[in-house]
Coordinates of C-alpha atoms and ligand atoms in Angstrom, one line a residue:
X1 CA -7.4 -13.7 -24.8
X2 CA -11.1 -13.1 -25.3
X3 CA -12.5 -9.6 -25.0
X4 CA -12.8 -8.8 -21.3
X5 CA -14.3 -5.9 -19.5
X6 CA -12.5 -5.2 -16.2
X7 CA -13.2 -2.7 -13.5
X8 CA -10.9 -1.2 -10.9
X9 CA -12.2 0.6 -7.9
X10 CA -10.0 2.8 -5.6
X11 CA -11.4 4.5 -2.5
X12 CA -10.8 8.3 -2.4
X13 CA -8.4 9.5 0.4
X14 CA -9.5 6.3 2.1
X15 CA -8.3 6.6 5.7
X16 CA -8.9 10.3 5.8
X17 CA -12.4 10.0 4.4
X18 CA -13.3 7.5 7.1
X19 CA -11.9 9.8 9.8
X20 CA -14.1 12.6 8.4
X21 CA -17.1 10.3 8.5
X22 CA -16.3 9.3 12.1
X23 CA -15.8 12.9 13.4
X24 CA -18.3 15.3 11.8
X25 CA -16.3 18.4 13.0
X26 CA -13.4 17.3 10.6
X27 CA -15.6 17.8 7.6
X28 CA -14.2 20.3 5.1
X29 CA -11.0 20.6 7.1
X30 CA -7.5 19.5 6.0
X31 CA -7.0 16.0 7.6
X32 CA -3.7 14.1 7.8
X33 CA -3.7 10.5 9.0
X34 CA -0.4 9.2 10.2
X35 CA 2.1 9.1 13.2
X36 CA 1.9 11.6 16.0
X37 CA 3.6 14.8 14.6
X38 CA 4.7 15.8 18.2
X39 CA 4.7 19.5 17.2
X40 CA 7.1 18.8 14.4
X41 CA 9.4 16.4 16.3
X42 CA 7.5 13.2 15.6
X43 CA 9.0 10.3 13.6
X44 CA 7.2 8.2 11.1
X45 CA 5.2 9.1 8.1
X46 CA 1.9 10.3 6.7
X47 CA -0.5 7.4 5.8
X48 CA -2.7 9.7 3.8
X49 CA -4.0 13.2 3.5
X50 CA -7.5 14.3 2.4
X51 CA -7.8 16.4 -0.7
X52 CA -7.9 19.6 1.3
X53 CA -4.6 18.8 3.0
X54 CA -3.1 17.8 -0.4
X55 CA -3.5 21.4 -1.3
X56 CA -0.7 22.0 1.2
X57 CA 1.4 19.5 -0.7
X58 CA 1.0 16.9 2.1
X59 CA 0.9 13.4 0.8
X60 CA 1.3 9.7 1.7
X61 CA 4.7 8.4 2.8
X62 CA 6.0 12.0 3.6
X63 CA 7.7 12.3 7.0
X64 CA 5.1 13.5 9.5
X65 CA 7.5 16.3 10.6
X66 CA 7.5 17.7 7.1
X67 CA 3.6 17.5 7.0
X68 CA 3.6 19.5 10.3
X69 CA 5.9 22.1 8.8
X70 CA 3.7 22.5 5.7
X71 CA 0.6 22.8 7.9
X72 CA 2.4 25.5 10.0
X73 CA 3.4 27.3 6.8
X74 CA -0.2 27.2 5.6
X75 CA -1.3 28.7 9.0
X76 CA 1.2 31.5 8.7
X77 CA -0.3 32.3 5.3
X78 CA -3.7 32.6 6.8
X79 CA -5.1 29.2 6.0
X80 CA -6.2 26.8 8.7
X81 CA -3.9 24.2 10.3
X82 CA -4.2 20.6 9.3
X83 CA -5.8 18.2 11.8
X84 CA -3.5 15.2 12.5
X85 CA -5.1 11.9 13.3
X86 CA -3.5 8.6 14.4
X87 CA -4.7 5.7 12.3
X88 CA -7.5 3.5 13.5
X89 CA -6.9 0.4 11.4
X90 CA -10.0 -1.4 12.7
X91 CA -12.2 1.2 11.2
X92 CA -10.5 1.0 7.8
X93 CA -10.5 -2.8 7.6
X94 CA -14.2 -2.9 8.5
X95 CA -15.0 -0.5 5.8
X96 CA -12.8 -2.2 3.3
X97 CA -14.6 -5.5 3.9
X98 CA -18.0 -3.8 3.5
X99 CA -16.8 -2.3 0.1
X100 CA -15.6 -5.8 -1.0
X101 CA -19.0 -7.2 -0.1
X102 CA -20.8 -4.5 -2.1
X103 CA -18.7 -5.1 -5.2
X104 CA -19.3 -8.9 -4.9
X105 CA -23.1 -8.2 -5.3
X106 CA -22.4 -6.9 -8.8
X107 CA -19.5 -9.2 -9.9
X108 CA -18.8 -12.8 -9.5
X109 CA -15.0 -12.4 -9.7
X110 CA -13.4 -9.8 -7.4
X111 CA -9.8 -9.4 -6.4
X112 CA -8.8 -7.2 -3.5
X113 CA -5.5 -5.7 -4.4
X114 CA -4.9 -3.5 -1.3
X115 CA -6.9 -2.2 1.6
X116 CA -8.8 0.2 -0.7
X117 CA -8.3 -1.3 -4.2
X118 CA -10.3 -3.9 -6.0
X119 CA -10.4 -5.4 -9.5
X120 CA -13.6 -7.0 -10.7
X121 CA -14.8 -8.7 -13.8
X122 CA -17.6 -7.0 -15.8
X123 CA -17.3 -9.2 -18.9
X124 CA -20.7 -10.7 -18.3
X125 CA -22.2 -7.3 -18.8
X126 CA -21.3 -7.8 -22.4
X127 CA -21.1 -4.1 -23.3
X128 CA -19.3 -1.1 -21.9
X129 CA -22.6 0.7 -21.6
X130 CA -23.9 -2.0 -19.3
X131 CA -20.6 -2.1 -17.4
X132 CA -20.9 1.6 -16.8
X133 CA -24.3 1.3 -15.4
X134 CA -23.1 -1.4 -13.0
X135 CA -20.2 0.8 -11.9
X136 CA -22.6 3.6 -11.2
X137 CA -24.7 1.3 -9.0
X138 CA -21.6 0.2 -7.1
X139 CA -20.6 3.8 -6.5
X140 CA -24.0 4.7 -5.4
X141 CA -24.3 1.9 -3.0
X142 CA -20.9 2.7 -1.5
X143 CA -21.8 6.3 -1.1
X144 CA -25.1 5.4 0.5
X145 CA -23.9 2.6 2.9
X146 CA -20.3 3.6 3.6
X147 CA -20.8 7.3 3.3
X148 CA -17.5 7.8 1.4
X149 CA -16.7 8.1 -2.3
X150 CA -14.6 6.0 -4.6
X151 CA -13.3 6.2 -8.2
X152 CA -13.8 3.5 -10.8
X153 CA -12.0 2.8 -14.1
X154 CA -13.2 0.4 -16.7
X155 CA -11.2 -1.0 -19.5
X156 CA -10.2 -4.2 -21.5
X157 CA -7.7 -5.3 -18.8
X158 CA -6.4 -4.6 -15.3
X159 CA -3.7 -2.3 -16.4
X160 CA -6.1 0.1 -18.3
X161 CA -8.8 -0.2 -15.6
X162 CA -6.3 0.8 -12.8
X163 CA -4.9 3.8 -14.7
X164 CA -8.4 4.9 -15.6
X165 CA -9.5 4.7 -12.0
X166 CA -6.8 7.1 -11.0
X167 CA -7.5 9.7 -13.7
X168 CA -10.7 11.2 -12.5
X169 CA -10.2 11.2 -8.7
X170 CA -12.1 11.9 -6.5
X171 CA -15.5 10.4 -7.1
X172 CA -14.6 9.6 -10.7
X173 CA -15.8 7.1 -13.3
X174 CA -13.7 6.7 -16.5
X175 CA -14.4 4.2 -19.3
X176 CA -11.6 3.4 -21.7
X177 CA -12.9 1.3 -24.5
X178 CA -10.4 -0.9 -26.4
X179 CA -10.3 1.4 -29.5
X180 CA -9.4 4.3 -27.2
X181 CA -6.6 2.6 -25.3
X182 CA -3.8 4.1 -27.4
X183 CA -5.1 7.6 -27.4
X184 CA -5.7 7.4 -23.7
X185 CA -2.2 6.1 -22.8
X186 CA -0.2 8.2 -25.4
X187 CA 0.0 11.5 -23.6
X188 CA 0.5 10.1 -20.1
X189 CA 3.9 10.4 -18.4
X190 CA 5.7 7.1 -18.4
X191 CA 5.7 7.1 -14.5
X192 CA 2.0 6.4 -14.7
X193 CA 2.6 2.9 -16.1
X194 CA 2.7 0.5 -13.2
X195 CA 6.2 -1.0 -13.1
X196 CA 8.0 2.2 -14.1
X197 CA 9.6 3.4 -10.9
X198 CA 12.0 6.4 -10.4
X199 CA 15.0 4.4 -11.6
X200 CA 13.5 3.0 -14.8
X201 CA 12.0 6.4 -15.5
X202 CA 15.5 8.0 -15.2
X203 CA 17.0 5.5 -17.7
X204 CA 14.2 6.3 -20.1
X205 CA 14.3 10.0 -19.6
X206 CA 18.0 9.9 -20.6
X207 CA 16.8 8.5 -23.9
X208 CA 14.4 11.4 -24.3
X209 CA 11.4 9.3 -23.5
X210 CA 8.9 11.1 -21.2
X211 CA 5.4 10.1 -22.3
X212 CA 4.0 6.7 -23.2
X213 CA 3.7 7.7 -26.9
X214 CA 7.6 8.1 -27.0
X215 CA 8.0 4.8 -25.2
X216 CA 6.1 3.1 -28.0
X217 CA 8.8 4.2 -30.5
X218 CA 11.3 1.9 -28.9
X219 CA 11.7 -1.6 -30.2
X220 CA 11.4 -4.6 -27.9
X221 CA 15.1 -5.3 -28.3
X222 CA 16.0 -1.7 -27.3
X223 CA 14.0 -1.9 -24.2
X224 CA 15.4 -5.3 -23.3
X225 CA 18.9 -3.9 -23.7
X226 CA 18.1 -0.8 -21.6
X227 CA 16.0 -2.5 -18.9
X228 CA 16.8 -6.2 -19.2
X229 CA 13.9 -8.4 -18.3
X230 CA 11.6 -5.6 -17.2
X231 CA 11.9 -4.2 -20.7
X232 CA 9.6 -6.7 -22.3
X233 CA 6.8 -6.2 -19.8
X234 CA 7.1 -2.4 -20.4
X235 CA 6.9 -2.9 -24.1
X236 CA 3.6 -4.7 -23.7
X237 CA 2.2 -2.2 -21.2
X238 CA 3.1 0.8 -23.3
X239 CA 0.7 -0.8 -25.9
X240 CA -2.0 -1.2 -23.3
X241 CA -1.6 -5.0 -23.3
X242 CA -2.1 -6.9 -20.1
X243 CA -3.3 -10.5 -19.9
X244 CA -3.0 -10.9 -16.2
X245 CA -6.0 -12.5 -14.6
X246 CA -8.2 -11.4 -11.7
X247 CA -7.1 -13.5 -8.8
X248 CA -9.8 -13.9 -6.2
X249 CA -7.9 -14.9 -3.0
X250 CA -4.5 -13.4 -2.7
X251 CA -2.4 -15.8 -0.6
X252 CA -1.2 -14.4 2.7
X253 CA 2.5 -15.2 2.7
X254 CA 3.7 -13.6 5.9
X255 CA 2.5 -11.7 9.0
X256 CA 4.7 -9.0 10.4
X257 CA 5.0 -5.7 12.1
X258 CA 7.6 -3.1 12.7
X259 CA 8.2 0.0 14.7
X260 CA 10.3 3.1 14.4
X261 CA 11.8 4.2 17.8
X262 CA 11.2 7.7 19.2
X263 CA 15.0 8.1 19.2
X264 CA 17.7 6.0 17.7
X265 CA 19.1 3.8 20.4
X266 CA 21.2 0.8 21.2
X267 CA 19.7 0.3 24.7
X268 CA 19.2 -3.4 24.9
X269 CA 16.5 -3.2 27.6
X270 CA 14.4 -0.8 25.6
X271 CA 14.9 -2.6 22.3
X272 CA 14.1 -6.1 23.7
X273 CA 11.0 -4.6 25.3
X274 CA 9.8 -3.2 22.0
X275 CA 10.6 -6.5 20.3
X276 CA 8.6 -8.3 23.0
X277 CA 5.6 -6.1 22.2
X278 CA 6.0 -6.7 18.5
X279 CA 6.1 -10.4 19.1
X280 CA 2.9 -10.3 21.0
X281 CA 1.1 -8.3 18.4
X282 CA 2.4 -10.5 15.5
X283 CA 1.4 -13.6 17.4
X284 CA -2.1 -12.2 18.0
X285 CA -2.5 -11.7 14.3
X286 CA -1.2 -15.2 13.7
X287 CA -3.7 -16.7 16.1
X288 CA -6.5 -14.9 14.2
X289 CA -5.1 -15.7 10.7
X290 CA -6.5 -19.1 10.3
X291 CA -3.0 -20.6 9.9
X292 CA -2.1 -23.2 12.4
X293 CA 1.7 -23.3 12.3
X294 CA 4.7 -21.4 10.9
X295 CA 8.3 -22.4 10.2
X296 CA 10.2 -19.2 9.8
X297 CA 10.9 -16.1 11.9
X298 CA 12.7 -13.1 10.5
X299 CA 13.6 -9.8 12.0
X300 CA 14.6 -6.6 10.3
X301 CA 16.9 -4.0 11.9
X302 CA 17.4 -0.5 10.4
X303 CA 20.3 1.5 11.7
X304 CA 20.3 5.3 12.1
X305 CA 22.0 5.7 8.7
X306 CA 19.1 3.7 7.2
X307 CA 21.2 0.6 6.4
X308 CA 18.7 -2.3 6.8
X309 CA 19.6 -5.9 7.7
X310 CA 17.4 -9.0 7.8
X311 CA 18.1 -12.0 9.9
X312 CA 16.0 -15.2 9.8
X313 CA 15.7 -18.6 11.3
X314 CA 13.7 -21.6 10.1
X315 CA 12.7 -24.5 12.3
X316 CA 12.6 -28.1 11.4
X317 CA 9.4 -28.4 13.4
X318 CA 6.7 -25.9 13.0
X319 CA 5.8 -23.5 15.8
X320 CA 2.1 -23.3 16.7
X321 CA -0.4 -21.3 18.7
X322 CA 1.0 -22.5 22.0
X323 CA 4.5 -21.4 21.2
X324 CA 4.5 -17.7 22.1
X325 CA 7.3 -18.2 24.6
X326 CA 9.5 -20.1 22.2
X327 CA 8.7 -17.5 19.5
X328 CA 9.8 -14.7 21.8
X329 CA 13.0 -16.5 22.7
X330 CA 13.9 -17.1 19.1
X331 CA 13.2 -13.5 18.2
X332 CA 15.5 -12.5 21.1
X333 CA 18.2 -14.7 19.8
X334 CA 17.9 -13.1 16.4
X335 CA 18.3 -9.6 17.8
X336 CA 21.1 -10.1 20.3
X337 CA 23.9 -10.1 17.7
X338 CA 22.9 -6.6 16.7
X339 CA 23.8 -5.3 20.2
X340 CA 27.4 -6.1 19.8
X341 CA 30.1 -6.5 17.2
X342 CA 28.7 -9.8 15.7
X343 CA 26.2 -8.0 13.6
X344 CA 27.0 -4.4 14.5
X345 CA 30.7 -3.8 14.3
X346 CA 30.6 -0.1 14.6
X347 CA 27.9 -0.2 17.3
X348 CA 25.5 2.0 15.3
X349 CA 22.3 3.1 16.8
X350 CA 19.1 1.4 15.8
X351 CA 16.2 3.3 14.3
X352 CA 13.6 0.6 13.5
X353 CA 13.0 -3.1 14.2
X354 CA 10.5 -5.4 12.8
X355 CA 9.5 -9.1 13.1
X356 CA 7.8 -11.3 10.6
X357 CA 6.7 -15.0 10.5
X358 CA 6.2 -17.0 7.3
X359 CA 6.1 -20.4 5.8
X360 CA 2.7 -21.3 7.2
X361 CA 0.9 -24.6 7.3
X362 CA -2.8 -24.9 7.8
Ligands
LIG1 P1 -4.2 5.1 -1.8 O1 -5.4 4.6 -2.5 O2 -2.9 5.2 -2.4 O3 -4.5 6.6 -1.3 P2 -5.9 7.2 -0.8 O4 -7.0 6.3 -0.9 O5 -5.7 7.8 0.6 O6 -6.1 8.5 -1.8 P3 -6.5 8.4 -3.3 O7 -7.8 9.2 -3.4 O8 -5.4 9.1 -4.1 O9 -6.7 7.0 -3.7 O10 -4.0 4.3 -0.4 C1 -5.1 3.8 0.3 C2 -4.8 3.9 1.8 O11 -3.7 3.2 2.1 C3 -4.6 5.3 2.3 O12 -5.8 6.0 2.6 C4 -3.7 5.1 3.4 C5 -2.9 3.9 3.1 N1 -1.6 4.2 2.7 C6 -0.5 4.2 3.6 O13 -0.7 4.0 4.8 N2 0.7 4.6 3.2 C7 1.0 4.9 1.9 O14 2.2 5.2 1.5 C8 -0.1 4.8 0.9 C9 0.2 5.2 -0.5 C10 -1.3 4.5 1.4
LIG2 MG1 -7.3 5.2 -2.6

């Protein structure tokens, strides 16, 4: 693959930064965006915490009740309580689109990888020096127009750019030129390689491998034996090799939503009511999606012990924008067996339900 220069941009504490921007009195305070903590009794999780709240060890995906406890603990130690904010997704999506449009002014090939992450091609800049100048301009324009900060990493491929973007947060800019890739990766913990999750890391730790430099000592065959197919990709990544391309339009494959109940329940009236609401909201997203028809409906049910079961139905004929009623009926048919012994032999309580549609046609 020819020499490329790739950028990766990741917004800093994205949802929380936008909430700080929206409410000036939040500035400088610890902010936690997530479900309603209900004075410690709330269910659900933290979406994100700003850097001040991270000093209290509050972070994404943590139960909101735990975040509440940590905030109370901080209070008892004389620090200020965190401010808890319910997410306002419209605000985040709008800003995310604005950021995408800013990056597009500086690069012809941009991939949005998540709500706050973007890969972009800087190869036409021809040198890392020029690429750095462009990155600075992007950061400046985002700061000026969106009034929030981001971090950018630049490297010879997506893998290196992404890791570099995470290394100097917040408001960072890190360039890793090709001849520095190995010294950059060497001392990093293996968990920092995308694709190495907790389980893979455990297998490797057992072999005494803790940083990427150690990982490079393993032969491809060793890795394949230990980690099967994933082993080969890890062998390449440990060497900073990644030929994956920037993909401009990520295909939307499904539209879905889920909800965690206030309390685990098996009350069919309550559950079907919640399902009905989810159906309406998913259908609304579908009507706005640009897709005309879909073929498959699936539901997910999570029981109080966290066992999770999916159940799906595909139709011969597509469902379209006029089929909300049919959609709701089919969803209902999918959930009913969970209320009795057909799909719930021990009549366990339900904690969460979700609904998803896929197999679109446009
Ligand atoms: P991240 O980029 O992972 O986090 P961040 O932007 O808040 O902080 P950082 O400075 O470390 O990049 O995720 C972007 C947004 O996605 C985040 O603001 C909220 C949302 N999100 C969730 O809702 N749940 C999650 O578990 C994570 C990781 C993110
Ligand atoms: Mg981010």
